[in-house]
Amino acid sequence: MSKKLVIKVTAGADSPERCSQAFTVAAVAVASGVEVSLWLTGESAWFALPGRAAAFELPHSAPLPDLIESILAGGRITLCTQCAARRDISEKDVLDGVRIAGAQVFVQEAMTDETQALVY
């Protein structure tokens, strides 16, 4: 079993089931003791902002704010640099604990030994 899980979520409210799956898998992995790095790209970038996750709804799924809180409690959430720039999001705008980093850091994380990468 991989010791680390790197998850890239590209979907947001535009594809709620795919989006929710990514956050759910990340939260379950954190709860299971797996080292998790969740990357917000594309439309999921908006969830790096305070209050945005509260507006997300998907029947029969855990509330997105709760999943984000769980992930941040034991893992890492990163907002893609380019995705942030395209949306005029800066480091001062994001939730506490969310960092902004680029593709080089994603590749570095994904290519380490005993790491599994997933893209949603």
PDB file of C-alpha atoms in Angstrom:
ATOM      1  CA  MET A   1       0.000   0.000   0.000  1.00  0.00           C
ATOM      2  CA  SER A   2       1.224   3.490  -0.797  1.00  0.00           C
ATOM      3  CA  LYS A   3       2.346   5.591   2.110  1.00  0.00           C
ATOM      4  CA  LYS A   4       1.266   8.820   0.441  1.00  0.00           C
ATOM      5  CA  LEU A   5      -1.722   9.781  -1.679  1.00  0.00           C
ATOM      6  CA  VAL A   6      -1.639  12.800  -3.994  1.00  0.00           C
ATOM      7  CA  ILE A   7      -5.073  13.743  -5.299  1.00  0.00           C
ATOM      8  CA  LYS A   8      -5.737  16.348  -7.972  1.00  0.00           C
ATOM      9  CA  VAL A   9      -9.332  17.512  -8.191  1.00  0.00           C
ATOM     10  CA  THR A  10     -10.212  19.398 -11.363  1.00  0.00           C
ATOM     11  CA  ALA A  11     -13.971  19.494 -10.852  1.00  0.00           C
ATOM     12  CA  GLY A  12     -16.047  21.848  -8.776  1.00  0.00           C
ATOM     13  CA  ALA A  13     -19.735  22.685  -8.759  1.00  0.00           C
ATOM     14  CA  ASP A  14     -19.670  21.989 -12.518  1.00  0.00           C
ATOM     15  CA  SER A  15     -19.289  18.253 -11.797  1.00  0.00           C
ATOM     16  CA  PRO A  16     -20.469  17.754  -8.217  1.00  0.00           C
ATOM     17  CA  GLU A  17     -20.185  13.973  -8.001  1.00  0.00           C
ATOM     18  CA  ARG A  18     -16.607  13.895  -9.257  1.00  0.00           C
ATOM     19  CA  CYS A  19     -15.720  16.788  -6.977  1.00  0.00           C
ATOM     20  CA  SER A  20     -17.285  15.183  -3.926  1.00  0.00           C
ATOM     21  CA  GLN A  21     -15.560  11.867  -4.635  1.00  0.00           C
ATOM     22  CA  ALA A  22     -12.147  13.513  -4.595  1.00  0.00           C
ATOM     23  CA  PHE A  23     -12.724  15.269  -1.277  1.00  0.00           C
ATOM     24  CA  THR A  24     -14.329  12.152   0.235  1.00  0.00           C
ATOM     25  CA  VAL A  25     -11.431   9.902  -0.775  1.00  0.00           C
ATOM     26  CA  ALA A  26      -8.941  12.433   0.597  1.00  0.00           C
ATOM     27  CA  ALA A  27     -10.786  12.728   3.934  1.00  0.00           C
ATOM     28  CA  VAL A  28     -11.154   8.957   4.306  1.00  0.00           C
ATOM     29  CA  ALA A  29      -7.465   8.482   3.526  1.00  0.00           C
ATOM     30  CA  VAL A  30      -6.480  11.071   6.154  1.00  0.00           C
ATOM     31  CA  ALA A  31      -8.755   9.352   8.693  1.00  0.00           C
ATOM     32  CA  SER A  32      -7.053   6.051   7.802  1.00  0.00           C
ATOM     33  CA  GLY A  33      -3.613   7.450   8.569  1.00  0.00           C
ATOM     34  CA  VAL A  34      -2.484   7.960   4.978  1.00  0.00           C
ATOM     35  CA  GLU A  35      -0.392  11.030   4.194  1.00  0.00           C
ATOM     36  CA  VAL A  36      -2.589  13.076   1.839  1.00  0.00           C
ATOM     37  CA  SER A  37      -1.882  15.992  -0.447  1.00  0.00           C
ATOM     38  CA  LEU A  38      -5.016  17.345  -2.155  1.00  0.00           C
ATOM     39  CA  TRP A  39      -4.543  19.713  -5.108  1.00  0.00           C
ATOM     40  CA  LEU A  40      -7.297  22.124  -6.135  1.00  0.00           C
ATOM     41  CA  THR A  41      -7.234  22.896  -9.845  1.00  0.00           C
ATOM     42  CA  GLY A  42      -9.737  24.179 -12.375  1.00  0.00           C
ATOM     43  CA  GLU A  43     -13.181  24.815 -10.913  1.00  0.00           C
ATOM     44  CA  SER A  44     -12.259  23.260  -7.561  1.00  0.00           C
ATOM     45  CA  ALA A  45      -9.945  26.236  -7.018  1.00  0.00           C
ATOM     46  CA  TRP A  46     -12.918  28.195  -5.691  1.00  0.00           C
ATOM     47  CA  PHE A  47     -13.087  25.908  -2.648  1.00  0.00           C
ATOM     48  CA  ALA A  48      -9.826  27.382  -1.378  1.00  0.00           C
ATOM     49  CA  LEU A  49     -11.801  30.515  -0.490  1.00  0.00           C
ATOM     50  CA  PRO A  50     -13.632  30.891   2.838  1.00  0.00           C
ATOM     51  CA  GLY A  51     -17.346  30.194   2.585  1.00  0.00           C
ATOM     52  CA  ARG A  52     -17.312  28.738  -0.930  1.00  0.00           C
ATOM     53  CA  ALA A  53     -17.574  25.110   0.177  1.00  0.00           C
ATOM     54  CA  ALA A  54     -20.709  25.891   2.224  1.00  0.00           C
ATOM     55  CA  ALA A  55     -22.598  26.641  -0.999  1.00  0.00           C
ATOM     56  CA  PHE A  56     -21.746  23.215  -2.467  1.00  0.00           C
ATOM     57  CA  GLU A  57     -24.534  20.659  -2.200  1.00  0.00           C
ATOM     58  CA  LEU A  58     -24.771  17.059  -3.305  1.00  0.00           C
ATOM     59  CA  PRO A  59     -27.449  14.739  -1.916  1.00  0.00           C
ATOM     60  CA  HIS A  60     -26.204  11.772   0.118  1.00  0.00           C
ATOM     61  CA  SER A  61     -22.685  13.159   0.476  1.00  0.00           C
ATOM     62  CA  ALA A  62     -20.763  14.596   3.382  1.00  0.00           C
ATOM     63  CA  PRO A  63     -20.782  18.394   3.617  1.00  0.00           C
ATOM     64  CA  LEU A  64     -17.788  19.795   1.752  1.00  0.00           C
ATOM     65  CA  PRO A  65     -16.753  22.138   4.609  1.00  0.00           C
ATOM     66  CA  ASP A  66     -16.505  19.113   6.924  1.00  0.00           C
ATOM     67  CA  LEU A  67     -14.390  17.203   4.411  1.00  0.00           C
ATOM     68  CA  ILE A  68     -12.056  20.174   3.949  1.00  0.00           C
ATOM     69  CA  GLU A  69     -11.692  20.539   7.713  1.00  0.00           C
ATOM     70  CA  SER A  70     -10.830  16.841   8.019  1.00  0.00           C
ATOM     71  CA  ILE A  71      -8.276  17.012   5.238  1.00  0.00           C
ATOM     72  CA  LEU A  72      -6.599  20.110   6.679  1.00  0.00           C
ATOM     73  CA  ALA A  73      -6.480  18.496  10.135  1.00  0.00           C
ATOM     74  CA  GLY A  74      -4.225  15.700   8.952  1.00  0.00           C
ATOM     75  CA  GLY A  75      -3.170  16.429   5.389  1.00  0.00           C
ATOM     76  CA  ARG A  76      -2.340  19.243   3.023  1.00  0.00           C
ATOM     77  CA  ILE A  77      -4.433  21.226   0.563  1.00  0.00           C
ATOM     78  CA  THR A  78      -2.723  23.097  -2.255  1.00  0.00           C
ATOM     79  CA  LEU A  79      -4.227  25.526  -4.732  1.00  0.00           C
ATOM     80  CA  CYS A  80      -2.653  25.497  -8.183  1.00  0.00           C
ATOM     81  CA  THR A  81      -0.680  28.678  -8.881  1.00  0.00           C
ATOM     82  CA  GLN A  82      -2.039  29.194 -12.405  1.00  0.00           C
ATOM     83  CA  CYS A  83      -5.606  28.374 -11.357  1.00  0.00           C
ATOM     84  CA  ALA A  84      -5.362  30.909  -8.542  1.00  0.00           C
ATOM     85  CA  ALA A  85      -3.955  33.570 -10.871  1.00  0.00           C
ATOM     86  CA  ARG A  86      -6.726  33.027 -13.442  1.00  0.00           C
ATOM     87  CA  ARG A  87      -9.275  33.638 -10.694  1.00  0.00           C
ATOM     88  CA  ASP A  88      -7.427  36.548  -9.044  1.00  0.00           C
ATOM     89  CA  ILE A  89      -6.955  34.518  -5.856  1.00  0.00           C
ATOM     90  CA  SER A  90      -3.922  35.330  -3.734  1.00  0.00           C
ATOM     91  CA  GLU A  91      -2.441  33.777  -0.596  1.00  0.00           C
ATOM     92  CA  LYS A  92      -4.226  36.351   1.562  1.00  0.00           C
ATOM     93  CA  ASP A  93      -7.596  35.170   0.188  1.00  0.00           C
ATOM     94  CA  VAL A  94      -7.416  31.437   0.919  1.00  0.00           C
ATOM     95  CA  LEU A  95      -8.483  29.381   3.911  1.00  0.00           C
ATOM     96  CA  ASP A  96      -5.963  29.027   6.717  1.00  0.00           C
ATOM     97  CA  GLY A  97      -3.749  26.050   5.972  1.00  0.00           C
ATOM     98  CA  VAL A  98      -4.144  26.171   2.184  1.00  0.00           C
ATOM     99  CA  ARG A  99      -0.980  26.884   0.248  1.00  0.00           C
ATOM    100  CA  ILE A 100      -0.512  27.981  -3.350  1.00  0.00           C
ATOM    101  CA  ALA A 101       2.067  26.082  -5.424  1.00  0.00           C
ATOM    102  CA  GLY A 102       2.734  25.161  -9.024  1.00  0.00           C
ATOM    103  CA  ALA A 103       3.064  22.171 -11.287  1.00  0.00           C
ATOM    104  CA  GLN A 104       6.699  21.578 -10.365  1.00  0.00           C
ATOM    105  CA  VAL A 105       5.688  20.911  -6.748  1.00  0.00           C
ATOM    106  CA  PHE A 106       2.809  18.657  -7.865  1.00  0.00           C
ATOM    107  CA  VAL A 107       5.131  16.578 -10.034  1.00  0.00           C
ATOM    108  CA  GLN A 108       7.706  16.395  -7.253  1.00  0.00           C
ATOM    109  CA  GLU A 109       5.079  15.115  -4.800  1.00  0.00           C
ATOM    110  CA  ALA A 110       3.525  12.670  -7.254  1.00  0.00           C
ATOM    111  CA  MET A 111       6.851  11.123  -8.279  1.00  0.00           C
ATOM    112  CA  THR A 112       8.167  10.283  -4.834  1.00  0.00           C
ATOM    113  CA  ASP A 113       8.564   6.631  -3.905  1.00  0.00           C
ATOM    114  CA  GLU A 114       5.538   4.844  -2.454  1.00  0.00           C
ATOM    115  CA  THR A 115       3.137   7.555  -3.662  1.00  0.00           C
ATOM    116  CA  GLN A 116      -0.147   6.972  -5.480  1.00  0.00           C
ATOM    117  CA  ALA A 117      -1.551   9.820  -7.552  1.00  0.00           C
ATOM    118  CA  LEU A 118      -5.255  10.107  -8.412  1.00  0.00           C
ATOM    119  CA  VAL A 119      -6.965  12.676 -10.621  1.00  0.00           C
ATOM    120  CA  TYR A 120     -10.657  13.495 -10.391  1.00  0.00           C
TER     121      TYR A 120
END
